Amino acid sequence: MTNVDLWFDPKCPWAWNASRWLLEVERVRPVTARFHVMSLWLLNRDRDGLEAWYAEWLRDTLGPVRVLVAAAERYGEPVLRDLYTAVGTRIHHDREPIGPALYKGALDALGLDQALAGAADEDTYDEALRRSHHAGLDPVGEDLGTPAIHVGDTAFFGPVVSPVPRGEAAGRLFDGVLAVAATPGFAELKRARNGSPRVD
């Protein structure tokens, strides 16, 4: 069994698709997906020249991240697998506004302490967030965000994929991505995106 570690920001639709892809991969390959938190707000907070629409999009990203980190600190990182699904479903499929009601609904659905929703407005867990963020992104390199994936000593950004591959198609993508990312000296393979991500 191979562990595949994904670092995600819960608001990022590309990370959401990558996470759903990895859950598909688990069905067709001997892998276990493990989930960890990073923050697009933290990644971009000191960057100059952000486009106005992106700066606005980032505005409400820190709250969900803090709630997830608080839950991981209380219950252990394995709780992130189901809590990310609960939070992400509300964000990406149900289109719920990001805020206390979303956090409490996701926590309650898993029988977790709803008081953790209050972490969204506190800096109590920010040091734990920074540790998780850097553990995921530092091995990948500068100017890259989420999804960030580690498989053993191989770390990379991506895949950025839409729609989510299912079944054996998900497995073939995993095989190919891992083969490319594990090649010594390999740095980049990219083409233009075709529209917004589909999270069907």
JSON list of N, CA, C and O in Angstrom, two decimals, residues 6-7 12-22 40 54 140 143-149 156-165 173-174 176-178 180-181 186 188-199:
[
{"chain": "A", "resi": 6, "resn": "LEU", "atom": "N", "xyz": [-1.98, 14.65, 0.09]},
{"chain": "A", "resi": 6, "resn": "LEU", "atom": "CA", "xyz": [-2.48, 15.81, -0.63]},
{"chain": "A", "resi": 6, "resn": "LEU", "atom": "C", "xyz": [-2.62, 16.99, 0.33]},
{"chain": "A", "resi": 6, "resn": "LEU", "atom": "O", "xyz": [-3.23, 16.86, 1.38]},
{"chain": "A", "resi": 7, "resn": "TRP", "atom": "N", "xyz": [-2.06, 18.13, -0.08]},
{"chain": "A", "resi": 7, "resn": "TRP", "atom": "CA", "xyz": [-2.25, 19.37, 0.66]},
{"chain": "A", "resi": 7, "resn": "TRP", "atom": "C", "xyz": [-3.28, 20.20, -0.09]},
{"chain": "A", "resi": 7, "resn": "TRP", "atom": "O", "xyz": [-3.16, 20.42, -1.30]},
{"chain": "A", "resi": 12, "resn": "CYS", "atom": "N", "xyz": [-10.35, 25.89, -2.88]},
{"chain": "A", "resi": 12, "resn": "CYS", "atom": "CA", "xyz": [-9.79, 25.74, -4.23]},
{"chain": "A", "resi": 12, "resn": "CYS", "atom": "C", "xyz": [-10.51, 24.62, -4.99]},
{"chain": "A", "resi": 12, "resn": "CYS", "atom": "O", "xyz": [-10.45, 23.46, -4.59]},
{"chain": "A", "resi": 13, "resn": "PRO", "atom": "N", "xyz": [-11.16, 24.94, -6.12]},
{"chain": "A", "resi": 13, "resn": "PRO", "atom": "CA", "xyz": [-11.86, 23.88, -6.86]},
{"chain": "A", "resi": 13, "resn": "PRO", "atom": "C", "xyz": [-10.91, 22.88, -7.50]},
{"chain": "A", "resi": 13, "resn": "PRO", "atom": "O", "xyz": [-11.28, 21.71, -7.68]},
{"chain": "A", "resi": 14, "resn": "TRP", "atom": "N", "xyz": [-9.69, 23.30, -7.84]},
{"chain": "A", "resi": 14, "resn": "TRP", "atom": "CA", "xyz": [-8.72, 22.37, -8.44]},
{"chain": "A", "resi": 14, "resn": "TRP", "atom": "C", "xyz": [-8.24, 21.36, -7.40]},
{"chain": "A", "resi": 14, "resn": "TRP", "atom": "O", "xyz": [-8.07, 20.18, -7.71]},
{"chain": "A", "resi": 15, "resn": "ALA", "atom": "N", "xyz": [-8.04, 21.80, -6.17]},
{"chain": "A", "resi": 15, "resn": "ALA", "atom": "CA", "xyz": [-7.68, 20.87, -5.10]},
{"chain": "A", "resi": 15, "resn": "ALA", "atom": "C", "xyz": [-8.84, 19.92, -4.82]},
{"chain": "A", "resi": 15, "resn": "ALA", "atom": "O", "xyz": [-8.63, 18.73, -4.58]},
{"chain": "A", "resi": 16, "resn": "TRP", "atom": "N", "xyz": [-10.06, 20.44, -4.88]},
{"chain": "A", "resi": 16, "resn": "TRP", "atom": "CA", "xyz": [-11.23, 19.58, -4.67]},
{"chain": "A", "resi": 16, "resn": "TRP", "atom": "C", "xyz": [-11.27, 18.48, -5.71]},
{"chain": "A", "resi": 16, "resn": "TRP", "atom": "O", "xyz": [-11.45, 17.30, -5.39]},
{"chain": "A", "resi": 17, "resn": "ASN", "atom": "N", "xyz": [-11.08, 18.84, -6.97]},
{"chain": "A", "resi": 17, "resn": "ASN", "atom": "CA", "xyz": [-11.09, 17.82, -8.03]},
{"chain": "A", "resi": 17, "resn": "ASN", "atom": "C", "xyz": [-9.96, 16.81, -7.83]},
{"chain": "A", "resi": 17, "resn": "ASN", "atom": "O", "xyz": [-10.15, 15.61, -8.03]},
{"chain": "A", "resi": 18, "resn": "ALA", "atom": "N", "xyz": [-8.78, 17.29, -7.46]},
{"chain": "A", "resi": 18, "resn": "ALA", "atom": "CA", "xyz": [-7.66, 16.38, -7.23]},
{"chain": "A", "resi": 18, "resn": "ALA", "atom": "C", "xyz": [-7.96, 15.42, -6.08]},
{"chain": "A", "resi": 18, "resn": "ALA", "atom": "O", "xyz": [-7.61, 14.24, -6.13]},
{"chain": "A", "resi": 19, "resn": "SER", "atom": "N", "xyz": [-8.62, 15.93, -5.05]},
{"chain": "A", "resi": 19, "resn": "SER", "atom": "CA", "xyz": [-8.95, 15.06, -3.91]},
{"chain": "A", "resi": 19, "resn": "SER", "atom": "C", "xyz": [-9.97, 14.00, -4.30]},
{"chain": "A", "resi": 19, "resn": "SER", "atom": "O", "xyz": [-9.87, 12.84, -3.89]},
{"chain": "A", "resi": 20, "resn": "ARG", "atom": "N", "xyz": [-10.95, 14.38, -5.10]},
{"chain": "A", "resi": 20, "resn": "ARG", "atom": "CA", "xyz": [-11.95, 13.40, -5.55]},
{"chain": "A", "resi": 20, "resn": "ARG", "atom": "C", "xyz": [-11.30, 12.38, -6.48]},
{"chain": "A", "resi": 20, "resn": "ARG", "atom": "O", "xyz": [-11.69, 11.20, -6.50]},
{"chain": "A", "resi": 21, "resn": "TRP", "atom": "N", "xyz": [-10.35, 12.85, -7.28]},
{"chain": "A", "resi": 21, "resn": "TRP", "atom": "CA", "xyz": [-9.59, 11.94, -8.15]},
{"chain": "A", "resi": 21, "resn": "TRP", "atom": "C", "xyz": [-8.84, 10.91, -7.33]},
{"chain": "A", "resi": 21, "resn": "TRP", "atom": "O", "xyz": [-8.86, 9.71, -7.63]},
{"chain": "A", "resi": 22, "resn": "LEU", "atom": "N", "xyz": [-8.15, 11.36, -6.26]},
{"chain": "A", "resi": 22, "resn": "LEU", "atom": "CA", "xyz": [-7.40, 10.41, -5.43]},
{"chain": "A", "resi": 22, "resn": "LEU", "atom": "C", "xyz": [-8.31, 9.38, -4.77]},
{"chain": "A", "resi": 22, "resn": "LEU", "atom": "O", "xyz": [-7.92, 8.23, -4.61]},
{"chain": "A", "resi": 40, "resn": "LEU", "atom": "N", "xyz": [-4.11, 29.15, 0.68]},
{"chain": "A", "resi": 40, "resn": "LEU", "atom": "CA", "xyz": [-3.85, 30.07, -0.42]},
{"chain": "A", "resi": 40, "resn": "LEU", "atom": "C", "xyz": [-3.72, 31.51, 0.09]},
{"chain": "A", "resi": 40, "resn": "LEU", "atom": "O", "xyz": [-3.00, 32.31, -0.49]},
{"chain": "A", "resi": 54, "resn": "TYR", "atom": "N", "xyz": [-8.86, 38.03, -7.87]},
{"chain": "A", "resi": 54, "resn": "TYR", "atom": "CA", "xyz": [-8.26, 36.96, -7.08]},
{"chain": "A", "resi": 54, "resn": "TYR", "atom": "C", "xyz": [-8.07, 37.40, -5.64]},
{"chain": "A", "resi": 54, "resn": "TYR", "atom": "O", "xyz": [-8.31, 36.63, -4.71]},
{"chain": "A", "resi": 140, "resn": "VAL", "atom": "N", "xyz": [7.82, 21.22, -2.94]},
{"chain": "A", "resi": 140, "resn": "VAL", "atom": "CA", "xyz": [7.32, 21.37, -4.30]},
{"chain": "A", "resi": 140, "resn": "VAL", "atom": "C", "xyz": [8.04, 22.50, -5.04]},
{"chain": "A", "resi": 140, "resn": "VAL", "atom": "O", "xyz": [8.33, 22.40, -6.22]},
{"chain": "A", "resi": 143, "resn": "ASP", "atom": "N", "xyz": [6.22, 29.51, -5.70]},
{"chain": "A", "resi": 143, "resn": "ASP", "atom": "CA", "xyz": [5.14, 30.00, -6.55]},
{"chain": "A", "resi": 143, "resn": "ASP", "atom": "C", "xyz": [4.14, 28.92, -6.96]},
{"chain": "A", "resi": 143, "resn": "ASP", "atom": "O", "xyz": [3.43, 29.08, -7.95]},
{"chain": "A", "resi": 144, "resn": "LEU", "atom": "N", "xyz": [4.10, 27.82, -6.26]},
{"chain": "A", "resi": 144, "resn": "LEU", "atom": "CA", "xyz": [3.14, 26.76, -6.56]},
{"chain": "A", "resi": 144, "resn": "LEU", "atom": "C", "xyz": [2.22, 26.59, -5.35]},
{"chain": "A", "resi": 144, "resn": "LEU", "atom": "O", "xyz": [2.61, 26.84, -4.21]},
{"chain": "A", "resi": 145, "resn": "GLY", "atom": "N", "xyz": [1.00, 26.19, -5.61]},
{"chain": "A", "resi": 145, "resn": "GLY", "atom": "CA", "xyz": [0.03, 26.10, -4.53]},
{"chain": "A", "resi": 145, "resn": "GLY", "atom": "C", "xyz": [-0.60, 24.74, -4.41]},
{"chain": "A", "resi": 145, "resn": "GLY", "atom": "O", "xyz": [0.07, 23.74, -4.24]},
{"chain": "A", "resi": 146, "resn": "THR", "atom": "N", "xyz": [-1.91, 24.71, -4.51]},
{"chain": "A", "resi": 146, "resn": "THR", "atom": "CA", "xyz": [-2.66, 23.49, -4.31]},
{"chain": "A", "resi": 146, "resn": "THR", "atom": "C", "xyz": [-3.42, 23.12, -5.58]},
{"chain": "A", "resi": 146, "resn": "THR", "atom": "O", "xyz": [-3.86, 24.02, -6.29]},
{"chain": "A", "resi": 147, "resn": "PRO", "atom": "N", "xyz": [-3.51, 21.85, -5.91]},
{"chain": "A", "resi": 147, "resn": "PRO", "atom": "CA", "xyz": [-3.12, 20.68, -5.12]},
{"chain": "A", "resi": 147, "resn": "PRO", "atom": "C", "xyz": [-1.61, 20.43, -5.13]},
{"chain": "A", "resi": 147, "resn": "PRO", "atom": "O", "xyz": [-0.97, 20.54, -6.17]},
{"chain": "A", "resi": 148, "resn": "ALA", "atom": "N", "xyz": [-1.08, 20.14, -3.95]},
{"chain": "A", "resi": 148, "resn": "ALA", "atom": "CA", "xyz": [0.31, 19.67, -3.81]},
{"chain": "A", "resi": 148, "resn": "ALA", "atom": "C", "xyz": [0.24, 18.24, -3.32]},
{"chain": "A", "resi": 148, "resn": "ALA", "atom": "O", "xyz": [-0.47, 17.94, -2.36]},
{"chain": "A", "resi": 149, "resn": "ILE", "atom": "N", "xyz": [0.98, 17.37, -3.98]},
{"chain": "A", "resi": 149, "resn": "ILE", "atom": "CA", "xyz": [0.92, 15.94, -3.67]},
{"chain": "A", "resi": 149, "resn": "ILE", "atom": "C", "xyz": [2.32, 15.41, -3.41]},
{"chain": "A", "resi": 149, "resn": "ILE", "atom": "O", "xyz": [3.26, 15.77, -4.13]},
{"chain": "A", "resi": 156, "resn": "PHE", "atom": "N", "xyz": [5.02, 17.18, -5.95]},
{"chain": "A", "resi": 156, "resn": "PHE", "atom": "CA", "xyz": [4.70, 17.94, -7.15]},
{"chain": "A", "resi": 156, "resn": "PHE", "atom": "C", "xyz": [3.40, 18.70, -6.96]},
{"chain": "A", "resi": 156, "resn": "PHE", "atom": "O", "xyz": [2.60, 18.40, -6.08]},
{"chain": "A", "resi": 157, "resn": "PHE", "atom": "N", "xyz": [3.21, 19.71, -7.81]},
{"chain": "A", "resi": 157, "resn": "PHE", "atom": "CA", "xyz": [1.95, 20.45, -7.90]},
{"chain": "A", "resi": 157, "resn": "PHE", "atom": "C", "xyz": [1.07, 19.79, -8.95]},
{"chain": "A", "resi": 157, "resn": "PHE", "atom": "O", "xyz": [1.54, 19.43, -10.02]},
{"chain": "A", "resi": 158, "resn": "GLY", "atom": "N", "xyz": [-0.22, 19.66, -8.65]},
{"chain": "A", "resi": 158, "resn": "GLY", "atom": "CA", "xyz": [-1.15, 19.11, -9.61]},
{"chain": "A", "resi": 158, "resn": "GLY", "atom": "C", "xyz": [-1.60, 17.72, -9.21]},
{"chain": "A", "resi": 158, "resn": "GLY", "atom": "O", "xyz": [-1.26, 17.24, -8.13]},
{"chain": "A", "resi": 159, "resn": "PRO", "atom": "N", "xyz": [-2.34, 17.05, -10.08]},
{"chain": "A", "resi": 159, "resn": "PRO", "atom": "CA", "xyz": [-2.77, 17.52, -11.39]},
{"chain": "A", "resi": 159, "resn": "PRO", "atom": "C", "xyz": [-3.93, 18.50, -11.31]},
{"chain": "A", "resi": 159, "resn": "PRO", "atom": "O", "xyz": [-4.76, 18.42, -10.41]},
{"chain": "A", "resi": 160, "resn": "VAL", "atom": "N", "xyz": [-3.96, 19.42, -12.25]},
{"chain": "A", "resi": 160, "resn": "VAL", "atom": "CA", "xyz": [-5.09, 20.33, -12.43]},
{"chain": "A", "resi": 160, "resn": "VAL", "atom": "C", "xyz": [-5.96, 19.68, -13.49]},
{"chain": "A", "resi": 160, "resn": "VAL", "atom": "O", "xyz": [-5.60, 19.65, -14.67]},
{"chain": "A", "resi": 161, "resn": "VAL", "atom": "N", "xyz": [-7.09, 19.10, -13.08]},
{"chain": "A", "resi": 161, "resn": "VAL", "atom": "CA", "xyz": [-7.88, 18.28, -14.00]},
{"chain": "A", "resi": 161, "resn": "VAL", "atom": "C", "xyz": [-9.37, 18.54, -13.81]},
{"chain": "A", "resi": 161, "resn": "VAL", "atom": "O", "xyz": [-9.85, 18.72, -12.68]},
{"chain": "A", "resi": 162, "resn": "SER", "atom": "N", "xyz": [-10.08, 18.58, -14.92]},
{"chain": "A", "resi": 162, "resn": "SER", "atom": "CA", "xyz": [-11.53, 18.75, -14.91]},
{"chain": "A", "resi": 162, "resn": "SER", "atom": "C", "xyz": [-12.09, 18.21, -16.21]},
{"chain": "A", "resi": 162, "resn": "SER", "atom": "O", "xyz": [-11.57, 18.53, -17.28]},
{"chain": "A", "resi": 163, "resn": "PRO", "atom": "N", "xyz": [-13.10, 17.34, -16.13]},
{"chain": "A", "resi": 163, "resn": "PRO", "atom": "CA", "xyz": [-13.75, 16.81, -14.94]},
{"chain": "A", "resi": 163, "resn": "PRO", "atom": "C", "xyz": [-12.88, 15.74, -14.27]},
{"chain": "A", "resi": 163, "resn": "PRO", "atom": "O", "xyz": [-11.83, 15.38, -14.78]},
{"chain": "A", "resi": 164, "resn": "VAL", "atom": "N", "xyz": [-13.35, 15.25, -13.14]},
{"chain": "A", "resi": 164, "resn": "VAL", "atom": "CA", "xyz": [-12.61, 14.24, -12.38]},
{"chain": "A", "resi": 164, "resn": "VAL", "atom": "C", "xyz": [-12.63, 12.91, -13.12]},
{"chain": "A", "resi": 164, "resn": "VAL", "atom": "O", "xyz": [-13.69, 12.40, -13.45]},
{"chain": "A", "resi": 165, "resn": "PRO", "atom": "N", "xyz": [-11.45, 12.33, -13.40]},
{"chain": "A", "resi": 165, "resn": "PRO", "atom": "CA", "xyz": [-11.44, 10.99, -14.02]},
{"chain": "A", "resi": 165, "resn": "PRO", "atom": "C", "xyz": [-11.99, 9.96, -13.05]},
{"chain": "A", "resi": 165, "resn": "PRO", "atom": "O", "xyz": [-11.77, 10.04, -11.84]},
{"chain": "A", "resi": 173, "resn": "LEU", "atom": "N", "xyz": [-4.24, 7.94, -14.99]},
{"chain": "A", "resi": 173, "resn": "LEU", "atom": "CA", "xyz": [-3.69, 9.27, -14.74]},
{"chain": "A", "resi": 173, "resn": "LEU", "atom": "C", "xyz": [-2.69, 9.24, -13.59]},
{"chain": "A", "resi": 173, "resn": "LEU", "atom": "O", "xyz": [-1.62, 9.84, -13.67]},
{"chain": "A", "resi": 174, "resn": "PHE", "atom": "N", "xyz": [-3.03, 8.50, -12.54]},
{"chain": "A", "resi": 174, "resn": "PHE", "atom": "CA", "xyz": [-2.11, 8.38, -11.41]},
{"chain": "A", "resi": 174, "resn": "PHE", "atom": "C", "xyz": [-0.78, 7.76, -11.85]},
{"chain": "A", "resi": 174, "resn": "PHE", "atom": "O", "xyz": [0.29, 8.26, -11.50]},
{"chain": "A", "resi": 176, "resn": "GLY", "atom": "N", "xyz": [0.60, 7.75, -14.76]},
{"chain": "A", "resi": 176, "resn": "GLY", "atom": "CA", "xyz": [1.34, 8.67, -15.61]},
{"chain": "A", "resi": 176, "resn": "GLY", "atom": "C", "xyz": [1.92, 9.84, -14.84]},
{"chain": "A", "resi": 176, "resn": "GLY", "atom": "O", "xyz": [3.09, 10.22, -15.04]},
{"chain": "A", "resi": 177, "resn": "VAL", "atom": "N", "xyz": [1.11, 10.43, -13.97]},
{"chain": "A", "resi": 177, "resn": "VAL", "atom": "CA", "xyz": [1.58, 11.57, -13.17]},
{"chain": "A", "resi": 177, "resn": "VAL", "atom": "C", "xyz": [2.77, 11.15, -12.31]},
{"chain": "A", "resi": 177, "resn": "VAL", "atom": "O", "xyz": [3.77, 11.87, -12.22]},
{"chain": "A", "resi": 178, "resn": "LEU", "atom": "N", "xyz": [2.67, 9.99, -11.69]},
{"chain": "A", "resi": 178, "resn": "LEU", "atom": "CA", "xyz": [3.75, 9.54, -10.82]},
{"chain": "A", "resi": 178, "resn": "LEU", "atom": "C", "xyz": [5.01, 9.24, -11.63]},
{"chain": "A", "resi": 178, "resn": "LEU", "atom": "O", "xyz": [6.13, 9.58, -11.21]},
{"chain": "A", "resi": 180, "resn": "VAL", "atom": "N", "xyz": [5.97, 10.64, -14.44]},
{"chain": "A", "resi": 180, "resn": "VAL", "atom": "CA", "xyz": [6.55, 11.92, -14.86]},
{"chain": "A", "resi": 180, "resn": "VAL", "atom": "C", "xyz": [7.20, 12.62, -13.67]},
{"chain": "A", "resi": 180, "resn": "VAL", "atom": "O", "xyz": [8.35, 13.07, -13.74]},
{"chain": "A", "resi": 181, "resn": "ALA", "atom": "N", "xyz": [6.48, 12.73, -12.56]},
{"chain": "A", "resi": 181, "resn": "ALA", "atom": "CA", "xyz": [6.97, 13.47, -11.41]},
{"chain": "A", "resi": 181, "resn": "ALA", "atom": "C", "xyz": [8.21, 12.84, -10.79]},
{"chain": "A", "resi": 181, "resn": "ALA", "atom": "O", "xyz": [9.06, 13.52, -10.22]},
{"chain": "A", "resi": 186, "resn": "PHE", "atom": "N", "xyz": [12.90, 16.31, -14.06]},
{"chain": "A", "resi": 186, "resn": "PHE", "atom": "CA", "xyz": [11.67, 16.78, -14.68]},
{"chain": "A", "resi": 186, "resn": "PHE", "atom": "C", "xyz": [11.09, 17.93, -13.87]},
{"chain": "A", "resi": 186, "resn": "PHE", "atom": "O", "xyz": [11.02, 17.88, -12.66]},
{"chain": "A", "resi": 188, "resn": "GLU", "atom": "N", "xyz": [8.34, 20.46, -15.55]},
{"chain": "A", "resi": 188, "resn": "GLU", "atom": "CA", "xyz": [7.06, 21.05, -15.91]},
{"chain": "A", "resi": 188, "resn": "GLU", "atom": "C", "xyz": [6.47, 20.41, -17.16]},
{"chain": "A", "resi": 188, "resn": "GLU", "atom": "O", "xyz": [7.18, 20.08, -18.11]},
{"chain": "A", "resi": 189, "resn": "LEU", "atom": "N", "xyz": [5.14, 20.28, -17.14]},
{"chain": "A", "resi": 189, "resn": "LEU", "atom": "CA", "xyz": [4.36, 19.85, -18.28]},
{"chain": "A", "resi": 189, "resn": "LEU", "atom": "C", "xyz": [3.03, 20.58, -18.15]},
{"chain": "A", "resi": 189, "resn": "LEU", "atom": "O", "xyz": [2.34, 20.44, -17.15]},
{"chain": "A", "resi": 190, "resn": "LYS", "atom": "N", "xyz": [2.67, 21.40, -19.16]},
{"chain": "A", "resi": 190, "resn": "LYS", "atom": "CA", "xyz": [1.51, 22.27, -18.96]},
{"chain": "A", "resi": 190, "resn": "LYS", "atom": "C", "xyz": [0.86, 22.61, -20.29]},
{"chain": "A", "resi": 190, "resn": "LYS", "atom": "O", "xyz": [1.52, 22.68, -21.31]},
{"chain": "A", "resi": 191, "resn": "ARG", "atom": "N", "xyz": [-0.46, 22.84, -20.23]},
{"chain": "A", "resi": 191, "resn": "ARG", "atom": "CA", "xyz": [-1.17, 23.43, -21.36]},
{"chain": "A", "resi": 191, "resn": "ARG", "atom": "C", "xyz": [-2.26, 24.33, -20.81]},
{"chain": "A", "resi": 191, "resn": "ARG", "atom": "O", "xyz": [-2.60, 24.27, -19.62]},
{"chain": "A", "resi": 192, "resn": "ALA", "atom": "N", "xyz": [-2.81, 25.18, -21.67]},
{"chain": "A", "resi": 192, "resn": "ALA", "atom": "CA", "xyz": [-3.80, 26.16, -21.23]},
{"chain": "A", "resi": 192, "resn": "ALA", "atom": "C", "xyz": [-5.05, 25.46, -20.69]},
{"chain": "A", "resi": 192, "resn": "ALA", "atom": "O", "xyz": [-5.46, 24.41, -21.20]},
{"chain": "A", "resi": 193, "resn": "ARG", "atom": "N", "xyz": [-5.67, 26.08, -19.69]},
{"chain": "A", "resi": 193, "resn": "ARG", "atom": "CA", "xyz": [-6.91, 25.55, -19.14]},
{"chain": "A", "resi": 193, "resn": "ARG", "atom": "C", "xyz": [-8.06, 25.87, -20.07]},
{"chain": "A", "resi": 193, "resn": "ARG", "atom": "O", "xyz": [-8.10, 26.93, -20.69]},
{"chain": "A", "resi": 194, "resn": "ASN", "atom": "N", "xyz": [-9.01, 24.97, -20.10]},
{"chain": "A", "resi": 194, "resn": "ASN", "atom": "CA", "xyz": [-10.21, 25.16, -20.92]},
{"chain": "A", "resi": 194, "resn": "ASN", "atom": "C", "xyz": [-11.39, 25.52, -20.01]},
{"chain": "A", "resi": 194, "resn": "ASN", "atom": "O", "xyz": [-12.19, 24.67, -19.66]},
{"chain": "A", "resi": 195, "resn": "GLY", "atom": "N", "xyz": [-11.48, 26.75, -19.58]},
{"chain": "A", "resi": 195, "resn": "GLY", "atom": "CA", "xyz": [-12.61, 27.19, -18.78]},
{"chain": "A", "resi": 195, "resn": "GLY", "atom": "C", "xyz": [-12.48, 26.86, -17.31]},
{"chain": "A", "resi": 195, "resn": "GLY", "atom": "O", "xyz": [-11.43, 26.43, -16.83]},
{"chain": "A", "resi": 196, "resn": "SER", "atom": "N", "xyz": [-13.56, 27.08, -16.58]},
{"chain": "A", "resi": 196, "resn": "SER", "atom": "CA", "xyz": [-13.59, 26.87, -15.14]},
{"chain": "A", "resi": 196, "resn": "SER", "atom": "C", "xyz": [-13.68, 25.38, -14.81]},
{"chain": "A", "resi": 196, "resn": "SER", "atom": "O", "xyz": [-14.13, 24.59, -15.64]},
{"chain": "A", "resi": 197, "resn": "PRO", "atom": "N", "xyz": [-13.26, 25.01, -13.59]},
{"chain": "A", "resi": 197, "resn": "PRO", "atom": "CA", "xyz": [-13.32, 23.58, -13.23]},
{"chain": "A", "resi": 197, "resn": "PRO", "atom": "C", "xyz": [-14.74, 23.08, -13.10]},
{"chain": "A", "resi": 197, "resn": "PRO", "atom": "O", "xyz": [-15.61, 23.79, -12.59]},
{"chain": "A", "resi": 198, "resn": "ARG", "atom": "N", "xyz": [-14.97, 21.88, -13.57]},
{"chain": "A", "resi": 198, "resn": "ARG", "atom": "CA", "xyz": [-16.24, 21.17, -13.35]},
{"chain": "A", "resi": 198, "resn": "ARG", "atom": "C", "xyz": [-16.10, 20.33, -12.10]},
{"chain": "A", "resi": 198, "resn": "ARG", "atom": "O", "xyz": [-15.18, 19.54, -11.98]},
{"chain": "A", "resi": 199, "resn": "VAL", "atom": "N", "xyz": [-17.00, 20.50, -11.15]},
{"chain": "A", "resi": 199, "resn": "VAL", "atom": "CA", "xyz": [-16.93, 19.73, -9.91]},
{"chain": "A", "resi": 199, "resn": "VAL", "atom": "C", "xyz": [-18.15, 18.81, -9.81]},
{"chain": "A", "resi": 199, "resn": "VAL", "atom": "O", "xyz": [-18.71, 18.62, -8.76]}
]
